[in-house]
Short mmCIF file of C-alpha atoms in Angstrom, two decimals:
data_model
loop_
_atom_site.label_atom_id
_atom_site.label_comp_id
_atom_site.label_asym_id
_atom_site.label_seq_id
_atom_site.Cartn_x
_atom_site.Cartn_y
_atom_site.Cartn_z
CA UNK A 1 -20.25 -59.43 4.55
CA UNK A 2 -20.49 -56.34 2.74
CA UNK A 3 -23.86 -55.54 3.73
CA UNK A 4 -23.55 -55.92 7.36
CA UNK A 5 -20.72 -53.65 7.36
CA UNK A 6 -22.22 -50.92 5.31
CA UNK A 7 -25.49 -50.79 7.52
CA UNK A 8 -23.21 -50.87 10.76
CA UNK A 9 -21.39 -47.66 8.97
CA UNK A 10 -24.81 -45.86 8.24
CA UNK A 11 -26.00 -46.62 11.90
CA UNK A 12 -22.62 -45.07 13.36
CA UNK A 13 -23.35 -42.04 10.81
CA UNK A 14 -26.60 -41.78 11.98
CA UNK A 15 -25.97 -41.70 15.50
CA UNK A 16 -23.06 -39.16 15.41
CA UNK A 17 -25.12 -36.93 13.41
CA UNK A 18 -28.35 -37.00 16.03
CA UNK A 19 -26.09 -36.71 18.81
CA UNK A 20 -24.22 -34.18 17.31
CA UNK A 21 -25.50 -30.58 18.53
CA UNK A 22 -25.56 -27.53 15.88
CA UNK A 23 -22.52 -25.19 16.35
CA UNK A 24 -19.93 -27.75 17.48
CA UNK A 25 -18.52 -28.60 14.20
CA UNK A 26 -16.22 -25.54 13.65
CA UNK A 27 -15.99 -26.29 9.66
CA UNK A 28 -19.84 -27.14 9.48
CA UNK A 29 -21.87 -25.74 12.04
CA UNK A 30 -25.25 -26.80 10.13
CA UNK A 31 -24.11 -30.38 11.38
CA UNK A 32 -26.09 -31.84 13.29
CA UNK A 33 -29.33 -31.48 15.18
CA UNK A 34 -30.83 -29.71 17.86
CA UNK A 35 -32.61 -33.28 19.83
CA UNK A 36 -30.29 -32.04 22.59
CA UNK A 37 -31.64 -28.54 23.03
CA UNK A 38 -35.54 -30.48 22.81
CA UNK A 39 -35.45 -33.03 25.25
CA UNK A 40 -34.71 -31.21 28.13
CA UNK A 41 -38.37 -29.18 27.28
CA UNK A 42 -41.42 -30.61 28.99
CA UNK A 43 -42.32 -33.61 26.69
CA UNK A 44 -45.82 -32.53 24.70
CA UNK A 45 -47.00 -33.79 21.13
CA UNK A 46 -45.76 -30.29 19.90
CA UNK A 47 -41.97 -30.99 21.41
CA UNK A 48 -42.22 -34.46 20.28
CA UNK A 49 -42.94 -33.45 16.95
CA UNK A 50 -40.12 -30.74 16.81
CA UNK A 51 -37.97 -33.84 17.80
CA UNK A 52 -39.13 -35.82 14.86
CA UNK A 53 -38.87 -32.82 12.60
CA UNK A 54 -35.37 -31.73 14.03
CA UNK A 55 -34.10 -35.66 13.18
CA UNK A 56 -35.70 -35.93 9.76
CA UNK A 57 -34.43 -32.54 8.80
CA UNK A 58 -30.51 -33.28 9.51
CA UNK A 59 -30.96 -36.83 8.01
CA UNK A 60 -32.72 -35.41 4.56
CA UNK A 61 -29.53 -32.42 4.47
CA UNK A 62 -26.56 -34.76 6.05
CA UNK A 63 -27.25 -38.09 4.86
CA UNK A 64 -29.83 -38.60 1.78
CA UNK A 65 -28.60 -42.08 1.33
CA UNK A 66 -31.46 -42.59 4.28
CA UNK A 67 -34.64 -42.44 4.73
CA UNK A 68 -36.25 -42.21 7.98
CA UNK A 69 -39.13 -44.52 8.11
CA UNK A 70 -40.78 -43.55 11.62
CA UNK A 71 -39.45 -41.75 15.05
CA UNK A 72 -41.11 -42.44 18.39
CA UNK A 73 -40.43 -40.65 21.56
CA UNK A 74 -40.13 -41.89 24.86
CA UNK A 75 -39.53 -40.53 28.20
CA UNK A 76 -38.95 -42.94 31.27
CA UNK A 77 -40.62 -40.45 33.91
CA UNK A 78 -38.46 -42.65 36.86
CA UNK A 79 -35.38 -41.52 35.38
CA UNK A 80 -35.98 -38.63 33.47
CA UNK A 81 -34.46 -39.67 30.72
CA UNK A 82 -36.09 -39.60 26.64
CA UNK A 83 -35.72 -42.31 24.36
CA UNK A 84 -35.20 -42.03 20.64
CA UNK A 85 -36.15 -45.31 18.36
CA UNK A 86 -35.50 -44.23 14.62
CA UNK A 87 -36.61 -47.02 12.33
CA UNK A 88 -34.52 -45.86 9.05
CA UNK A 89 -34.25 -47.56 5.38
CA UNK A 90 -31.64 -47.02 2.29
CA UNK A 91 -33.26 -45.05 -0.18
CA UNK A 92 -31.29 -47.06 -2.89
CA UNK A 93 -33.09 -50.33 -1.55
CA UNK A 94 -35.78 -49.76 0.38
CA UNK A 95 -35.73 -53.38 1.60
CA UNK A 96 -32.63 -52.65 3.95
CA UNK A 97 -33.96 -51.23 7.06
CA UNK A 98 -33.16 -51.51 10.73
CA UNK A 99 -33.46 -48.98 13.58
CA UNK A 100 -31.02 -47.23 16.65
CA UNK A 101 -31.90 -46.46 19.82
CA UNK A 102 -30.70 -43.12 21.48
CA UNK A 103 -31.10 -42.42 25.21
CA UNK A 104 -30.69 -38.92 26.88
#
């Protein structure tokens, strides 16, 4: 199926280029973006929205085959760890959508 395997390829792309931090592609060090460097601040609606903003930003330079649809931030307080949903479409047919789940 054609269409599972290209959405399986844009979710891989997606994740390697959230996960990704700035500076450690030698030949592009504008890949990527800087979630790692924000979820170790406290979590606040102003960090939260720098997270959203940092994820949106690489996605609309790296991969403008996507659009992201919504980001919500979590943080487990137990475990100190932050959760990243990113509910994303194709901007060639909007119908195709699905999400990934990141966990630092």
């Amino acid at each position: 199926n054609q269409g599972f395997d290209l959405l399986t390829q844009v979710k891989s792309n997606l994740i390697n280029l959230i996960l990704t931090k700035k500076g450690e592609r030698i030949m592009q060090p504008d890949f990527g973006c800087d979630v790692h460097r924000l979820v170790f601040e406290a979590i606040t609606d102003d960090n939260i929205a720098n997270i959203k903003g940092s994820i949106t930003s690489a996605v609309k330079t790296w991969l403008p085959y996507l659009n992201i649809l919504d980001v919500n931030i979590t943080k487990d307080e137990d475990h100190n760890t932050v959760y990243a949903v990113v509910k994303f479409g194709l901007t060639n047919n909007p119908t195709v959508t699905d999400t990934v789940t990141l966990k630092f």
